[in-house]
Amino acid sequence: MSSSGAGSAGYIRAIAAISAATLAGFAMEARFDPVNIAMVYLLAVVVIALRDARGPAMTAALLGVLSFDLLFVPPRGTLDVDDAQYLFTFGVMLAVAWIISGLVASVRARALAQSGLEAEARAERMRSALLSSISHDLRTPLAVMQGASSTLRERGADLSQAERDALATDIFEQAGELGARISKILQMTRLEAGAPRLDADWTSIEELASSALEGLARALAKHRVLVALPDDLPLIRVDAVLIEQVLANLLENAARHTPEGTPVQFSASASASEVVVSVEDFPGAPPAADVSMLFEKFGGERGANRGVGLGLAICRAIVVLHGGRIWAEPTERGLAVRFALPRTHAPAPPEPEAR
Amino acid sequence: MAALRPTVLVVEDEPEIRRFLRLALAEEGCRVVEAGAGRRAMIDAGTHKADLAIVDLGLPDLDGMEVIRAIRAWSPMPILVLSARAQERSKIEALDAGADDYVTKPFAIGELLASVRVALRRRARPVTGDSVLIFEAARVDLQRREASREGRALHLTPLEFRLLACLAARSGQIATHRQLLVEVWGPAHERDTHYLRIYMKQLRGKLERDPLRPRHLLTEIGVGYRLVLDD
C-alpha cells in the first residue's frame, strides 16, 4: 500500500502521470479525436486518485485539464476554448478526481480502524493471559509461605524441631522464588516501558560468567556445568548488570528443562565483528516443541508450567537493546541458545609495565 | 565483657525489618539502637556512640545518602547500606559517599551478619589491612613484595601488587571501580574500567586455583571488586 500520498511523493506521481498521459496524447494525436486523448488524461487522474490522497488527485486533474487544453484543444498554445463540450470534459475530470479520492480515503480509514481494533483485541488477550499467568506464579509461593508460617504460628509448639526447620526452610526458599519472579516481572515491565538507559562499560565475559554461575550455584547444583572460554576473548562494551542477567536466565532455563546429572555448557567465541555466547544443554534429544516461540512471553518454558516464562523474553529484549541478536538451535542431543553482541573498537590498553 | 559489646545503629523505617535485625544482632552480641527515620538517626549516631551504622537508603524523611554524608562528616564508624536490587548506581553513590559496604534487599540474615562482622573487625584493625594474603593456592606478602604459588616463587608486577594492596585495604568489603582506578592508576584514569578487567584477569590467573570460579578475587557486577580471604 502507498502511504496514502502523504508528503510530496503523491504530487510528484501526479506530475509524472500527467506527463505520461501527455506523451501518449502526442502519440495518438494523428489518429484519434481529442476527446479520446481526454480519456487518457482521465485514466491518469483515476490512477492517482486511487493511489494517492485528494490533494495529488486534484492536482493531476488540474494539470490534466491545463495540458489538454494547451496542447490538444484548438486553438493550441492558448487556454482559450472554442467548443463548449471541452468545458464539460474538464468538469468531469475534476469531479472524477474528487469522488474517487474521497471514496478511497474513506475505505482506507475504515480498514485502518479495523486493524486497530484487531491489534487492540490481541493486546488485550495477551494482557489477560499474562495477568492470569503472573497471578498463578505469585500465588503459588505465597500459598506455601502463608500455609507454612501459619502452621508454625498455630501448631509450632506441637511440632518436632525437624518439622519446624522444614517449614521455616520452605518459607525461606519460597520467599526467594517469589522474589526472583517479581524481579523478572518488574524487569520485563521496565524493558517494555521503553528503552532504559544502558550503563555500558568495558566488561569481561569471564567475570559475567563466574558471577552468574556463583549466583545460580543452587539452581545448577544438580547439573554438570562446563565452561569453555578461549583465553583471548575480547572485552565487550555492555551494561554488565543486564548481560549478566541474560547469562543467568539462559543457564537457569537450561538447568530447569533438563534432567539432573546432564551437562550444561557455557561457551563464547569472537569473530572480527561480534562476540557469540552460547548456553547448550544435553538432555539426550532435541526439544519436542517448536523453538521459534521460545523468545515469546509465554513460549520460553518448553512445556513446563513453572515460572512466568519471561526469562527468554527478557533475554531477547536486553540483547536487542544492545544491538545484538539471540536465537535457539536444536542440536542432536538438546538445545543451544546463542546470542551475538557487536564488537566495538577496542579500548586503549594500559601502558605496559617494566617487568 | 559489656564494654566489648559493639553498639549498632539500625536506620530503617520498616518495623518488621528492624525486628529481625534487632533479634539477630542481639544474638550476635551487639547492642542495638533503632532509628525509624533519618533525622533521628543523625542524632542517635552521636548520642549512642555507635560502632557501626546500618542504613537503609529509602527513608521516609530524607535520603539515606544524606545520613551517610552526615555521619561521615564527623565519624569514621563503618557504615553498611541496605539497598534494593537493580540499583547499582545508588550503591556506587553510597560507597563513594563513604559507606563501607552494602547488602542487597531482600537478603538472608547470614549475609548481613557476615558483613557486620567484617565491618566490626576492620574497625578494630584499620588503615593498612593485612599485609600477608593467604589464598587457596597462593600466598602474597604485600610488605616484602613477595608471592608464591604452591611453594614456588611467583612474579607479580608492581601494578598487580598495588591493585592487590588496594583490595586488601578493604579486605572482605567492596572496592568500587573508581576507587581502585584512582588509587592504582591515578585520577586521570578513573573511567578506564578496562584496565581493571585486564589486571584482575592477570591476578586471577596467577592467584586463583580456578580463575573462572574465583574464590578470592570476586566481581561485584556493575560496582567493583571484593577480596575475600579465609579467616
Coordinates of C-alpha atoms in Angstrom, one line a residue, chain A residues 56-255:
Chain A
P56 CA -2.5 14.9 -5.6
A57 CA -5.7 13.7 -7.4
M58 CA -7.0 17.3 -7.7
T59 CA -3.5 18.4 -8.8
A60 CA -3.5 15.7 -11.5
A61 CA -7.0 16.8 -12.7
L62 CA -6.0 20.4 -12.9
L63 CA -2.7 19.6 -14.7
G64 CA -4.5 17.3 -17.0
V65 CA -7.1 20.0 -17.9
L66 CA -4.4 22.6 -18.5
S67 CA -2.2 20.3 -20.6
F68 CA -5.1 19.0 -22.6
D69 CA -6.3 22.5 -23.3
L70 CA -2.9 23.9 -24.1
L71 CA -1.6 21.1 -26.3
F72 CA -4.6 19.4 -27.9
V73 CA -7.6 21.7 -27.9
P74 CA -7.7 24.2 -30.7
P75 CA -6.5 27.0 -30.7
R76 CA -3.4 25.3 -29.5
G77 CA -0.9 27.0 -27.3
T78 CA -3.6 29.1 -25.6
L79 CA -6.1 28.4 -22.8
D80 CA -9.0 29.6 -25.0
V81 CA -11.7 27.0 -25.5
D82 CA -13.7 27.0 -28.8
D83 CA -16.0 24.2 -28.1
A84 CA -18.3 24.1 -25.0
Q85 CA -18.1 20.3 -24.9
Y86 CA -14.5 20.6 -23.7
L87 CA -15.6 22.6 -20.7
F88 CA -17.8 19.6 -19.9
T89 CA -14.7 17.3 -20.2
F90 CA -12.9 19.5 -17.7
G91 CA -15.7 19.4 -15.3
V92 CA -16.0 15.6 -15.5
M93 CA -12.2 15.2 -14.9
L94 CA -12.3 17.3 -11.8
A95 CA -15.4 15.6 -10.5
V96 CA -13.9 12.1 -11.0
A97 CA -10.8 13.1 -9.2
W98 CA -12.8 14.5 -6.2
I99 CA -15.2 11.5 -6.0
I100 CA -12.6 8.7 -6.3
S101 CA -10.1 10.2 -3.9
G102 CA -12.9 10.7 -1.4
L103 CA -14.0 7.1 -1.7
V104 CA -10.5 5.7 -1.4
A105 CA -9.9 7.9 1.7
S106 CA -13.0 6.6 3.5
V107 CA -12.2 2.9 2.6
R108 CA -8.7 3.4 3.9
A109 CA -9.9 5.0 7.1
R110 CA -12.3 2.1 7.7
A111 CA -9.5 -0.5 7.1
L112 CA -7.2 1.3 9.5
A113 CA -9.8 1.4 12.2
Q114 CA -10.5 -2.3 11.7
S115 CA -6.8 -3.3 12.0
G116 CA -6.5 -1.0 15.0
L117 CA -9.4 -2.8 16.7
E118 CA -7.9 -6.2 16.0
A119 CA -4.5 -5.2 17.4
E120 CA -6.2 -3.9 20.5
A121 CA -8.1 -7.1 20.9
R122 CA -4.9 -9.1 20.5
A123 CA -3.1 -6.9 23.0
E124 CA -6.0 -7.3 25.4
R125 CA -5.9 -11.1 25.1
M126 CA -2.1 -11.1 25.7
R127 CA -2.6 -8.9 28.8
S128 CA -5.2 -11.0 30.4
A129 CA -3.2 -14.2 29.7
L130 CA -0.1 -12.6 31.2
L131 CA -2.0 -11.4 34.2
S132 CA -3.5 -14.9 34.9
S133 CA -0.1 -16.5 34.4
I134 CA 1.6 -13.9 36.7
S135 CA -1.0 -14.2 39.4
H136 CA -0.6 -18.0 39.4
D137 CA 3.1 -17.7 39.6
L138 CA 3.0 -15.3 42.5
R139 CA 0.2 -17.0 44.4
T140 CA 1.9 -20.4 44.5
P141 CA 4.9 -19.4 46.6
L142 CA 2.7 -17.1 48.6
A143 CA 0.4 -20.1 49.4
V144 CA 3.3 -22.1 50.7
M145 CA 4.6 -19.2 52.8
Q146 CA 1.2 -18.4 54.3
G147 CA 0.4 -22.1 55.0
A148 CA 3.8 -22.9 56.4
S149 CA 4.1 -19.8 58.6
S150 CA 0.6 -20.2 60.0
T151 CA 1.3 -23.8 60.8
L152 CA 4.4 -22.7 62.7
R153 CA 2.4 -20.0 64.5
E154 CA -0.6 -22.1 65.4
R155 CA 0.9 -25.6 65.8
G156 CA 4.6 -24.8 66.2
A157 CA 4.7 -25.9 69.9
D158 CA 3.4 -29.4 68.9
L159 CA 5.9 -30.0 66.1
S160 CA 9.4 -31.6 66.3
Q161 CA 12.4 -29.4 65.8
A162 CA 13.0 -31.1 62.4
E163 CA 9.4 -30.3 61.3
R164 CA 9.8 -26.7 62.3
D165 CA 13.0 -26.5 60.5
A166 CA 11.5 -27.9 57.3
L167 CA 8.6 -25.4 57.4
A168 CA 11.0 -22.5 58.0
T169 CA 13.2 -23.7 55.1
D170 CA 10.1 -23.8 52.8
I171 CA 9.2 -20.3 53.8
F172 CA 12.7 -19.1 53.2
E173 CA 13.0 -20.8 49.8
Q174 CA 9.6 -19.8 48.5
A175 CA 10.4 -16.2 49.5
G176 CA 13.5 -16.4 47.3
E177 CA 11.5 -17.9 44.5
L178 CA 8.8 -15.2 44.8
G179 CA 11.5 -12.5 44.9
A180 CA 13.0 -13.9 41.7
R181 CA 9.7 -14.0 39.9
I182 CA 8.8 -10.4 41.0
S183 CA 12.2 -9.2 39.7
K184 CA 11.6 -10.8 36.3
I185 CA 8.1 -9.2 36.0
L186 CA 9.5 -5.8 37.0
Q187 CA 12.4 -6.2 34.6
M188 CA 10.1 -7.1 31.7
T189 CA 7.8 -4.1 32.6
R190 CA 10.8 -1.8 32.6
L191 CA 12.1 -3.1 29.3
E192 CA 8.7 -2.8 27.7
A193 CA 8.1 0.7 29.0
G194 CA 10.7 1.9 26.6
A195 CA 14.5 1.6 26.1
P196 CA 16.1 2.1 29.5
R197 CA 19.4 3.9 29.6
L198 CA 22.2 1.4 29.1
D199 CA 25.0 1.7 31.6
A200 CA 27.6 0.5 29.2
D201 CA 31.2 -0.1 30.2
W202 CA 34.1 -2.4 29.3
T203 CA 33.1 -5.8 30.6
S204 CA 34.7 -9.2 30.8
I205 CA 32.7 -12.2 29.7
E206 CA 34.6 -14.4 32.1
E207 CA 33.6 -12.2 35.0
L208 CA 29.9 -12.1 33.9
A209 CA 30.0 -15.9 33.6
S210 CA 31.6 -16.6 37.0
S211 CA 29.2 -14.1 38.7
A212 CA 26.2 -15.7 37.0
L213 CA 27.4 -19.2 37.9
E214 CA 28.0 -18.1 41.5
G215 CA 24.6 -16.6 41.8
L216 CA 23.0 -19.8 40.4
A217 CA 25.0 -22.2 42.5
R218 CA 21.9 -23.8 43.9
A219 CA 19.9 -23.9 40.7
L220 CA 22.8 -25.6 38.9
A221 CA 23.9 -27.9 41.7
K222 CA 22.4 -30.9 40.1
H223 CA 23.9 -30.4 36.6
R224 CA 27.4 -30.7 35.4
V225 CA 28.4 -27.2 34.3
L226 CA 31.1 -26.9 31.7
V227 CA 32.7 -23.6 30.9
A228 CA 34.7 -23.3 27.7
L229 CA 36.1 -19.8 27.1
P230 CA 39.0 -19.0 24.9
D231 CA 41.8 -17.2 26.7
D232 CA 41.9 -14.3 24.3
L233 CA 38.2 -13.4 24.5
P234 CA 37.9 -9.6 23.9
L235 CA 36.2 -7.2 26.4
I236 CA 32.8 -6.1 25.3
R237 CA 31.1 -2.8 25.9
V238 CA 27.8 -3.6 27.5
D239 CA 25.6 -3.0 30.5
A240 CA 27.1 -5.6 32.7
V241 CA 24.2 -6.0 35.1
L242 CA 21.8 -6.6 32.2
I243 CA 24.0 -9.0 30.3
E244 CA 24.8 -11.0 33.4
Q245 CA 21.1 -11.4 33.8
V246 CA 20.9 -12.8 30.2
L247 CA 23.5 -15.3 31.1
A248 CA 21.8 -16.2 34.3
N249 CA 18.4 -16.6 32.7
L250 CA 19.9 -18.9 29.9
L251 CA 21.7 -21.1 32.4
E252 CA 18.8 -21.3 34.7
N253 CA 16.5 -22.2 31.8
A254 CA 18.8 -24.9 30.6
A255 CA 19.0 -26.4 34.1

